[in-house]
mmCIF file of C-alpha atoms in Angstrom:
data_model
loop_
_atom_site.group_PDB
_atom_site.id
_atom_site.type_symbol
_atom_site.label_atom_id
_atom_site.label_comp_id
_atom_site.label_asym_id
_atom_site.label_seq_id
_atom_site.Cartn_x
_atom_site.Cartn_y
_atom_site.Cartn_z
ATOM 1 C CA MET A 295 -2.779 74.458 -54.300
ATOM 2 C CA MET A 296 0.679 73.786 -55.631
ATOM 3 C CA THR A 297 1.422 74.922 -59.167
ATOM 4 C CA MET A 298 2.389 71.855 -61.218
ATOM 5 C CA LEU A 299 3.842 71.530 -64.695
ATOM 6 C CA GLU A 300 1.994 68.913 -66.725
ATOM 7 C CA SER A 301 3.968 66.294 -68.664
ATOM 8 C CA GLN A 302 4.253 67.060 -72.378
ATOM 9 C CA HIS A 303 6.414 64.330 -73.841
ATOM 10 C CA HIS A 304 5.010 61.009 -72.617
ATOM 11 C CA LEU A 305 3.642 59.674 -75.878
ATOM 12 C CA ILE A 306 6.885 60.202 -77.783
ATOM 13 C CA PHE A 307 9.605 59.555 -75.224
ATOM 14 C CA TYR A 308 8.263 57.285 -72.476
ATOM 15 C CA PRO A 309 5.124 55.271 -71.691
ATOM 16 C CA GLU A 310 2.238 57.201 -70.158
ATOM 17 C CA ASP A 311 0.862 54.056 -68.542
ATOM 18 C CA ARG A 312 2.086 53.902 -64.913
ATOM 19 C CA THR A 313 2.574 50.113 -64.879
ATOM 20 C CA LYS A 314 4.635 50.167 -68.083
ATOM 21 C CA LEU A 315 6.627 53.165 -66.837
ATOM 22 C CA ASP A 316 7.369 51.482 -63.504
ATOM 23 C CA GLU A 317 8.451 48.341 -65.360
ATOM 24 C CA CYS A 318 10.871 50.277 -67.607
ATOM 25 C CA THR A 319 12.409 52.230 -64.750
ATOM 26 C CA ARG A 320 12.437 49.530 -62.034
ATOM 27 C CA ARG A 321 15.550 49.947 -59.914
ATOM 28 C CA ARG A 322 18.388 47.479 -60.609
ATOM 29 C CA PRO A 323 21.060 46.398 -58.117
ATOM 30 C CA ALA A 324 24.062 48.693 -57.594
ATOM 31 C CA ALA A 325 26.996 48.043 -59.915
ATOM 32 C CA GLY A 326 30.612 49.211 -60.117
ATOM 33 C CA GLU A 327 32.874 50.745 -57.484
ATOM 34 C CA PRO A 328 31.357 52.378 -54.412
ATOM 35 C CA CYS A 329 31.553 56.172 -54.756
ATOM 36 C CA SER A 330 30.793 59.163 -52.523
ATOM 37 C CA LEU A 331 28.918 62.442 -52.820
ATOM 38 C CA PRO A 332 28.983 64.940 -54.374
ATOM 39 C CA THR A 333 29.284 63.161 -57.701
ATOM 40 C CA ALA A 334 27.721 63.126 -61.163
ATOM 41 C CA ILE A 335 26.489 60.739 -63.828
ATOM 42 C CA LEU A 336 26.020 61.300 -67.547
ATOM 43 C CA VAL A 337 22.792 60.055 -69.105
ATOM 44 C CA PRO A 338 21.472 60.365 -72.675
ATOM 45 C CA HIS A 339 18.041 61.609 -73.786
ATOM 46 C CA ALA A 340 15.851 60.016 -76.483
ATOM 47 C CA SER A 341 12.847 57.713 -76.489
ATOM 48 C CA TYR A 342 13.032 54.836 -73.978
ATOM 49 C CA ASP A 343 13.453 52.181 -76.693
ATOM 50 C CA ARG A 344 16.799 53.850 -77.419
ATOM 51 C CA VAL A 345 18.049 54.992 -74.013
ATOM 52 C CA CYS A 346 16.410 52.814 -71.329
ATOM 53 C CA GLU A 347 19.452 50.519 -70.967
ATOM 54 C CA ALA A 348 21.908 53.427 -71.009
ATOM 55 C CA LEU A 349 19.923 55.240 -68.289
ATOM 56 C CA HIS A 350 19.943 52.127 -66.067
ATOM 57 C CA ARG A 351 23.674 51.687 -66.669
ATOM 58 C CA SER A 352 24.478 55.143 -65.302
ATOM 59 C CA PHE A 353 21.993 54.958 -62.423
ATOM 60 C CA GLU A 354 23.240 51.504 -61.321
ATOM 61 C CA HIS A 355 26.666 53.028 -60.654
ATOM 62 C CA VAL A 356 25.261 55.423 -58.048
ATOM 63 C CA ALA A 357 22.413 53.239 -56.742
ATOM 64 C CA MET A 358 24.238 52.702 -53.433
ATOM 65 C CA LEU A 359 24.277 56.436 -52.673
ATOM 66 C CA LYS A 360 21.797 58.357 -50.489
ATOM 67 C CA PRO A 361 21.812 61.899 -51.898
ATOM 68 C CA SER A 362 19.935 64.606 -50.009
ATOM 69 C CA LYS A 363 19.072 66.121 -53.375
ATOM 70 C CA VAL A 364 19.381 65.441 -57.066
ATOM 71 C CA VAL A 365 20.234 68.312 -59.411
ATOM 72 C CA PHE A 366 19.459 67.633 -63.052
ATOM 73 C CA LEU A 367 21.528 69.612 -65.590
ATOM 74 C CA GLY A 368 19.810 69.500 -68.954
ATOM 75 C CA PRO A 369 20.276 70.967 -72.399
ATOM 76 C CA LEU A 370 18.311 73.826 -73.898
ATOM 77 C CA HIS A 371 17.742 73.091 -77.590
ATOM 78 C CA GLN A 372 15.989 76.409 -78.254
ATOM 79 C CA GLU A 373 17.244 79.990 -78.214
ATOM 80 C CA VAL A 374 16.874 81.999 -75.017
ATOM 81 C CA LEU A 375 14.176 84.651 -75.552
ATOM 82 C CA ALA A 376 15.565 88.204 -75.746
ATOM 83 C CA GLU A 377 13.392 89.341 -72.841
ATOM 84 C CA HIS A 378 15.002 86.702 -70.582
ATOM 85 C CA GLU A 379 18.604 87.712 -71.285
ATOM 86 C CA PRO A 380 21.166 87.975 -69.752
ATOM 87 C CA ALA A 381 19.789 84.917 -67.872
ATOM 88 C CA PHE A 382 21.124 81.664 -69.367
ATOM 89 C CA LEU A 383 20.378 79.101 -66.639
ATOM 90 C CA PHE A 384 16.683 78.229 -66.181
ATOM 91 C CA THR A 385 14.862 76.441 -63.391
ATOM 92 C CA PRO A 386 11.070 76.046 -63.096
ATOM 93 C CA ARG A 387 8.773 78.604 -61.505
ATOM 94 C CA ALA A 388 6.220 75.840 -60.898
ATOM 95 C CA GLU A 389 6.528 73.942 -57.628
ATOM 96 C CA GLY A 390 6.613 70.511 -59.256
ATOM 97 C CA ILE A 391 5.637 68.385 -62.250
ATOM 98 C CA ARG A 392 3.038 65.669 -62.752
ATOM 99 C CA VAL A 393 4.265 62.638 -64.713
ATOM 100 C CA ALA A 394 2.049 59.576 -65.337
ATOM 101 C CA GLY A 395 -0.227 60.553 -62.453
ATOM 102 C CA VAL A 396 2.577 61.071 -59.910
ATOM 103 C CA GLU A 397 3.488 64.512 -58.563
ATOM 104 C CA HIS A 398 7.180 65.328 -58.163
ATOM 105 C CA VAL A 399 8.016 68.386 -56.047
ATOM 106 C CA PHE A 400 10.980 70.621 -56.873
ATOM 107 C CA ASP A 401 13.529 71.922 -54.364
ATOM 108 C CA ALA A 402 12.064 75.426 -54.209
ATOM 109 C CA ALA A 403 14.458 76.596 -51.460
ATOM 110 C CA LEU A 404 17.499 75.810 -53.629
ATOM 111 C CA ALA A 405 15.929 77.486 -56.662
ATOM 112 C CA ALA A 406 15.240 80.647 -54.615
ATOM 113 C CA GLU A 407 18.773 80.649 -53.215
ATOM 114 C CA LEU A 408 20.379 80.387 -56.675
ATOM 115 C CA CYS A 409 18.142 83.116 -58.102
ATOM 116 C CA THR A 410 19.092 85.411 -55.204
ATOM 117 C CA ARG A 411 22.825 84.803 -55.520
ATOM 118 C CA PHE A 412 22.954 84.859 -59.322
ATOM 119 C CA LYS A 413 20.217 87.445 -59.926
ATOM 120 C CA THR A 414 20.793 88.119 -63.599
ATOM 121 C CA GLN A 415 22.037 84.694 -64.699
ATOM 122 C CA VAL A 416 19.622 82.207 -63.102
ATOM 123 C CA MET A 417 15.924 82.600 -63.828
ATOM 124 C CA ARG A 418 12.760 80.724 -62.878
ATOM 125 C CA GLU A 419 10.874 80.206 -66.135
ATOM 126 C CA ASP A 420 8.539 77.309 -66.996
ATOM 127 C CA SER A 421 8.333 77.733 -70.773
ATOM 128 C CA TYR A 422 11.717 76.098 -71.478
ATOM 129 C CA PHE A 423 10.697 72.982 -69.552
ATOM 130 C CA ILE A 424 7.509 72.605 -71.579
ATOM 131 C CA GLU A 425 9.608 72.408 -74.771
ATOM 132 C CA GLU A 426 12.466 70.276 -73.446
ATOM 133 C CA PRO A 427 11.926 66.485 -72.974
ATOM 134 C CA ALA A 428 15.242 65.525 -71.317
ATOM 135 C CA PHE A 429 14.253 66.230 -67.702
ATOM 136 C CA GLU A 430 10.810 64.707 -68.026
ATOM 137 C CA LEU A 431 12.077 61.406 -69.387
ATOM 138 C CA THR A 432 14.841 61.153 -66.749
ATOM 139 C CA LEU A 433 12.599 61.970 -63.766
ATOM 140 C CA PRO A 434 10.924 58.526 -63.484
ATOM 141 C CA PHE A 435 14.447 57.012 -63.186
ATOM 142 C CA ILE A 436 15.390 59.525 -60.466
ATOM 143 C CA GLN A 437 12.253 58.594 -58.537
ATOM 144 C CA SER A 438 12.862 54.883 -58.977
ATOM 145 C CA TYR A 439 16.467 54.936 -57.764
ATOM 146 C CA PHE A 440 16.111 57.778 -55.211
ATOM 147 C CA PRO A 441 12.443 57.801 -54.131
ATOM 148 C CA GLY A 442 11.292 60.928 -52.307
ATOM 149 C CA THR A 443 14.564 62.799 -52.905
ATOM 150 C CA ALA A 444 14.268 66.538 -53.605
ATOM 151 C CA VAL A 445 14.994 67.377 -57.259
ATOM 152 C CA LEU A 446 15.912 70.606 -59.000
ATOM 153 C CA PRO A 447 16.256 70.780 -62.791
ATOM 154 C CA ILE A 448 18.430 73.437 -64.450
ATOM 155 C CA LEU A 449 18.590 73.934 -68.222
ATOM 156 C CA SER A 450 21.236 75.759 -70.237
ATOM 157 C CA GLY A 451 22.297 76.179 -73.844
ATOM 158 C CA SER A 452 25.880 76.584 -75.036
ATOM 159 C CA CYS A 453 27.905 79.035 -72.963
ATOM 160 C CA ASP A 454 30.641 81.533 -73.713
ATOM 161 C CA LYS A 455 33.687 81.678 -71.387
ATOM 162 C CA ALA A 456 32.143 84.201 -68.974
ATOM 163 C CA GLN A 457 28.907 82.206 -68.738
ATOM 164 C CA LEU A 458 30.802 78.954 -68.175
ATOM 165 C CA ALA A 459 32.682 80.598 -65.287
ATOM 166 C CA ILE A 460 29.292 81.555 -63.729
ATOM 167 C CA TYR A 461 27.841 78.059 -64.354
ATOM 168 C CA THR A 462 30.910 76.602 -62.571
ATOM 169 C CA GLN A 463 30.201 78.933 -59.601
ATOM 170 C CA VAL A 464 26.522 77.910 -59.556
ATOM 171 C CA ILE A 465 27.514 74.222 -59.244
ATOM 172 C CA LYS A 466 30.017 75.110 -56.489
ATOM 173 C CA GLN A 467 27.350 77.113 -54.651
ATOM 174 C CA ILE A 468 24.998 74.092 -54.711
ATOM 175 C CA THR A 469 27.627 71.841 -53.088
ATOM 176 C CA ASP A 470 28.713 74.585 -50.635
ATOM 177 C CA LEU A 471 25.112 74.656 -49.343
ATOM 178 C CA ASP A 472 24.938 70.854 -49.122
ATOM 179 C CA ASP A 473 27.542 68.458 -50.460
ATOM 180 C CA LYS A 474 25.319 65.342 -50.474
ATOM 181 C CA VAL A 475 24.257 66.128 -54.031
ATOM 182 C CA LEU A 476 24.010 63.894 -57.082
ATOM 183 C CA PHE A 477 24.235 65.793 -60.354
ATOM 184 C CA ILE A 478 22.693 64.198 -63.417
ATOM 185 C CA VAL A 479 23.958 65.617 -66.710
ATOM 186 C CA SER A 480 21.809 64.817 -69.745
ATOM 187 C CA ALA A 481 23.698 64.875 -73.047
ATOM 188 C CA ASN A 482 23.973 62.738 -76.172
ATOM 189 C CA ALA A 483 27.395 61.945 -77.585
ATOM 190 C CA ASN A 484 26.651 63.696 -80.891
ATOM 191 C CA ALA A 485 23.984 65.505 -82.885
ATOM 192 C CA LEU A 486 22.017 63.514 -85.500
ATOM 193 C CA LEU A 487 24.609 63.083 -88.268
ATOM 194 C CA PRO A 488 25.477 60.631 -91.066
ATOM 195 C CA ALA A 489 26.973 57.489 -89.486
ATOM 196 C CA PHE A 490 30.649 58.091 -90.246
ATOM 197 C CA GLU A 491 30.526 61.714 -89.068
ATOM 198 C CA ALA A 492 28.420 60.702 -86.029
ATOM 199 C CA ALA A 493 31.047 58.139 -84.977
ATOM 200 C CA LYS A 494 33.833 60.692 -85.366
ATOM 201 C CA HIS A 495 31.980 63.209 -83.160
ATOM 202 C CA ALA A 496 31.000 60.576 -80.588
ATOM 203 C CA LYS A 497 34.626 59.429 -80.311
ATOM 204 C CA ALA A 498 35.834 63.013 -79.813
ATOM 205 C CA PHE A 499 33.139 63.456 -77.122
ATOM 206 C CA ARG A 500 34.132 60.211 -75.363
ATOM 207 C CA ASP A 501 37.851 61.066 -75.494
ATOM 208 C CA ALA A 502 37.309 64.588 -74.130
ATOM 209 C CA LEU A 503 35.248 63.114 -71.252
ATOM 210 C CA SER A 504 37.842 60.433 -70.453
ATOM 211 C CA GLN A 505 40.794 62.827 -70.675
ATOM 212 C CA GLY A 506 39.079 65.707 -68.861
ATOM 213 C CA THR A 507 39.617 68.177 -71.714
ATOM 214 C CA SER A 508 37.151 70.953 -72.501
ATOM 215 C CA LEU A 509 34.019 69.880 -74.365
ATOM 216 C CA CYS A 510 33.016 73.486 -75.047
ATOM 217 C CA GLU A 511 36.364 73.936 -76.849
ATOM 218 C CA GLY A 512 35.587 70.837 -78.948
ATOM 219 C CA LEU A 513 32.192 72.316 -79.773
ATOM 220 C CA ARG A 514 33.802 75.612 -80.786
ATOM 221 C CA MET A 515 36.211 73.732 -83.075
ATOM 222 C CA HIS A 516 33.301 71.744 -84.591
ATOM 223 C CA ALA A 517 34.897 68.457 -83.486
ATOM 224 C CA ILE A 518 32.054 67.813 -81.014
ATOM 225 C CA SER A 519 28.318 68.291 -81.598
ATOM 226 C CA SER A 520 26.889 67.221 -78.215
ATOM 227 C CA CYS A 521 24.076 69.456 -76.929
ATOM 228 C CA ASN A 522 25.143 69.955 -73.290
ATOM 229 C CA THR A 523 28.866 70.588 -73.222
ATOM 230 C CA ALA A 524 28.574 73.571 -70.827
ATOM 231 C CA ALA A 525 27.086 71.462 -68.011
ATOM 232 C CA LEU A 526 29.785 68.801 -68.436
ATOM 233 C CA ASP A 527 32.563 71.413 -68.371
ATOM 234 C CA ALA A 528 31.034 73.198 -65.348
ATOM 235 C CA VAL A 529 30.923 69.880 -63.432
ATOM 236 C CA GLY A 530 34.393 68.912 -64.667
ATOM 237 C CA ARG A 531 35.857 72.085 -63.143
ATOM 238 C CA GLN A 532 34.760 71.198 -59.581
ATOM 239 C CA HIS A 533 37.512 70.019 -57.210
ATOM 240 C CA TRP A 534 35.533 66.822 -56.467
ATOM 241 C CA ALA A 535 35.475 65.953 -60.186
ATOM 242 C CA ALA A 536 39.246 65.713 -60.522
ATOM 243 C CA GLY A 537 39.067 61.949 -61.048
ATOM 244 C CA GLY A 538 37.486 62.510 -64.478
ATOM 245 C CA TRP A 539 34.712 60.486 -66.122
ATOM 246 C CA ASN A 540 34.580 56.698 -66.349
ATOM 247 C CA ILE A 541 32.737 55.525 -69.440
ATOM 248 C CA VAL A 542 30.498 52.632 -68.429
ATOM 249 C CA GLY A 543 28.462 52.073 -71.609
ATOM 250 C CA LEU A 544 28.373 52.895 -75.334
ATOM 251 C CA TYR A 545 25.046 52.510 -77.127
ATOM 252 C CA ARG A 546 23.761 52.798 -80.659
ATOM 253 C CA ASP A 547 20.021 52.391 -81.399
ATOM 254 C CA GLY A 548 19.498 51.133 -77.865
ATOM 255 C CA ILE A 549 22.052 48.309 -78.148
ATOM 256 C CA GLN A 550 25.278 48.250 -76.168
ATOM 257 C CA GLN A 551 28.427 48.300 -78.326
ATOM 258 C CA GLN A 552 32.052 47.443 -77.521
ATOM 259 C CA ASP A 553 33.323 50.507 -79.352
ATOM 260 C CA ILE A 554 32.201 53.491 -81.457
ATOM 261 C CA PHE A 555 32.466 52.589 -85.146
ATOM 262 C CA ALA A 556 31.014 53.264 -88.600
ATOM 263 C CA GLU A 557 31.666 52.214 -92.166
ATOM 264 C CA SER A 558 32.786 55.170 -94.295
ATOM 265 C CA ASP A 559 29.967 54.530 -96.812
ATOM 266 C CA GLU A 560 27.147 54.350 -94.236
ATOM 267 C CA ASN A 561 24.527 56.987 -95.010
ATOM 268 C CA GLU A 562 22.198 56.229 -92.115
ATOM 269 C CA LYS A 563 21.950 59.138 -89.627
ATOM 270 C CA ARG A 564 22.858 58.184 -86.071
ATOM 271 C CA VAL A 565 23.107 59.415 -82.510
ATOM 272 C CA TRP A 566 25.451 57.643 -80.071
ATOM 273 C CA HIS A 567 24.542 57.438 -76.393
ATOM 274 C CA ILE A 568 27.134 57.192 -73.631
ATOM 275 C CA SER A 569 26.717 56.259 -69.968
ATOM 276 C CA ALA A 570 29.386 57.596 -67.605
ATOM 277 C CA VAL A 571 30.037 58.196 -63.946
ATOM 278 C CA LEU A 572 32.551 60.521 -62.304
ATOM 279 C CA GLY A 573 35.674 58.810 -61.025
ATOM 280 C CA ALA A 574 36.278 58.588 -57.290
ATOM 281 C CA ALA A 575 38.690 61.510 -56.975
ATOM 282 C CA HIS A 576 37.380 62.602 -53.607
ATOM 283 C CA ALA A 577 36.776 59.195 -51.997
ATOM 284 C CA ASN A 578 39.958 59.386 -49.940
ATOM 285 C CA GLN A 579 39.896 63.065 -48.965
#
């Protein structure tokens, strides 16, 4: 018997009913410029009524690809337990996860390889996945656009410089083993903040992505409040990511917007969601 994680977040984040879930995640035709692997997309995480369109927008831009595996890089919103340190990158111990009656199997060989090469920094631990909804809500989209493709989720919190250097090596190791990889980075453009502040942070996040500047640095300076800057910086440091990020959608409350904006007297708290795909830096190499 395979050990399976059970879904925890279906009632809040996505429909538990298989028919409804299939309807929400139904694959759409490829959009945008053709690109090649390895590459990465940025997707947000929240309930489907807020992020369904943004998720499709990112996935459409890589729908023409045939990755041999998908590596999901998600945020860790909780503290790493003292007994798990110095590990800071977590992948499941379970062999798969059951979502809305469908079993999804993880790439156990890749997980084992990473844990062997990065013994103290990468750890197989299920508890973080039980708490964290981002992977679970993205998985039905991965299965819709890339059915039957091996998936490995990795979660991390914010990283110091030494940890970021290791994270960058982990990503490089994955593509050294097999370069037909699609990375999916799950991050919102800002933390839940009053509208004016939220817009300021979301703009700083968007600009750092577009310009290829360090998001971790923006986080350190309190100009950015996104929850997964380390994964974005680790991907951004790869030679195949030199083309930088193309922003393909800006969303607020599930509705696409032309720009990020807010009135200075708005008190409503908001989170902005951004869809992006890596530019084709390596297409001609």
